[in-house]
Amino acid sequence: MPAPGELAIVLHTHMPYVEGFGTWPFGEEWLWEAAATSYVPLLLMLEELGEEQARAKLTLSLTPVLCDQLEAPGAIERCIAFLRSVRAETHRQEREEFARQGQSAIVHELERSKLEYMTAADILEGLQEEGGIAQVLGRHASWTSAATHAVLPLLALHESIDLQLHVGIESHRHRFGEWAGGFWLPECAHAPWLHGALVEAGVHASCVELTDVFGLGHPHNLSPRQPDDGPVLLPIDRVIIDLVWGEHGYPAHPAYRDSHRRTHYHHQVWANDGSVYDSERALRQAADDAREFVRTVRSRVAGGGLCVCALDTELLGHWWYEGPLWLRAVFGEAERQGLRMTALDADALTRHPAAELDSAAFLPSSWGAGHDLRTWSAPAVADLAWQARGAELNAFRDHRATPSPRALRELLALQSSDWAFLAHRDWAGDYPRQRASGHAAQLARALRGETEESQLRHLAPYLELSYS
């Protein structure tokens, strides 16, 4: 008799290395916004659940590069100062402007918004006594990822793959003390030739996008897969993910806060339907959407299976303001409707044994556009792909010598998937190409033996301990 169907929500928590690189809206203040609007609300929800329940019902991954920044000396202090000064002042100026226009509803919403920022600043300051937000989030995080979120199938050399894997895994161990083998493949990018390196690094389980292999909605997407040469592969379930992330997913509901229409100082005070945002109305909608979500998952796994719903943590709060409220409601609805939620741990994989997989039959895949690698390698971003490939080959062309730590850090930064992603979406102007070209130039200087101080002030702080 098959095991009862279960829901596994995976939250992948990641930001590129922006600490010390630029200002609003794409520099380090982008990270401060994510901390205030995604990480603090997530932490409050996890603490409400309790560590034991949270780790049993949710899979949380933290990328090493995110933790590097949140733990950088002075970083959180700058974040708190930004929230208490810049964000407080921009709210004040716009409250005065909208008050002059007689827009009392917008003034009220700006007052509510400012209070949330100030509360987040207070919470971040209080967490410093517990080691900081990265350490506290780490109590709930069982999965790690590659060092700087490189698209691993696009790396040319085993040396680069091993660098990304080992620095990422050892960073997690140094910070949080344990790791059971759960590994988020950056961008869900998988290729069969990665299997050997993953197994050698100790990876036991990863999420993959196999929708185009099995077909949308096929029951095979609810079953772990075991290649003979690699870790257990957990197909993400696009049917359920698209309830949230699809073009017409929950965040597009008219009652929710519009994340695209903003005031002069980038405050969000309107709903998707153009009205002034009403938080009580949105809360009711989040509860309705949570009920529908759980109802749909229950139907999806009525015959058994493991439904893996993987989401970027930053979607919840930073992009979809009501996302943390929705997720909290999902936990309550799952209990009321009798849907079991599980973390992707050894017990879950015992309850849902993996079926065999002929890995040689599959092409590289990802959760990006087209479910392949085009987001990071198509003509529009081919210059970035070739730049990173050339730099990688130059770094390791002398196989008798390991590049210097400074060179390795510049290579790691250059390999981040985020530069091509931002350029592909045309979301950040020249910023991603400036970052990539800057790291390529610094890598070339480091390989020539130049020794000036790097801007990568806290990237991969455990590199020397974990890679040789």
XYZ file of N, CA and C in Angstrom, residues 251-258 270-273 275-279 281-283 285 322:
66
model
N 0.042 35.804 -6.317
C 0.473 37.196 -6.118
C -0.198 38.193 -7.044
N -0.820 37.707 -8.145
C -1.479 38.613 -9.089
C -2.903 38.967 -8.677
N -3.411 38.427 -7.565
C -4.789 38.699 -7.166
C -4.987 40.199 -6.943
N -6.139 40.723 -7.348
C -6.382 42.170 -7.225
C -6.188 42.739 -5.832
N -6.426 41.953 -4.782
C -6.355 42.493 -3.420
C -4.927 42.655 -2.917
N -3.978 41.949 -3.542
C -2.610 41.959 -3.026
C -1.861 43.240 -3.415
N -0.811 43.519 -2.668
C -0.039 44.735 -2.911
C 0.706 44.634 -4.232
N 0.656 45.679 -5.005
C 1.312 45.735 -6.306
C 2.810 45.967 -6.085
N -0.218 50.699 -3.340
C -1.397 50.373 -4.123
C -1.568 48.862 -4.228
N -2.804 48.445 -4.398
C -3.112 47.041 -4.670
C -3.039 46.788 -6.171
N -3.055 45.522 -6.544
C -2.970 45.163 -7.958
C -4.129 45.726 -8.783
N -5.267 45.967 -8.142
C -6.413 46.490 -8.890
C -6.413 48.014 -8.977
N -6.440 50.208 -6.476
C -6.934 50.887 -5.278
C -5.797 51.042 -4.275
N -6.007 51.904 -3.280
C -5.029 52.004 -2.199
C -5.028 50.688 -1.427
N -3.865 50.244 -1.095
C -3.718 48.928 -0.472
C -4.479 48.849 0.850
N -5.191 47.725 1.035
C -5.966 47.461 2.245
C -5.430 46.161 2.844
N -4.696 46.249 3.937
C -4.024 45.074 4.505
C -5.017 44.038 5.009
N -8.056 43.410 3.819
C -8.581 42.743 2.620
C -7.578 41.717 2.096
N -6.309 42.091 2.061
C -5.277 41.187 1.563
C -5.102 39.978 2.480
N -5.227 40.183 3.790
C -5.108 39.076 4.731
C -6.211 38.050 4.492
N -7.655 37.488 1.678
C -7.338 36.803 0.423
C -6.248 35.753 0.629
N 2.378 39.581 0.731
C 1.556 38.741 1.596
C 2.051 37.304 1.669
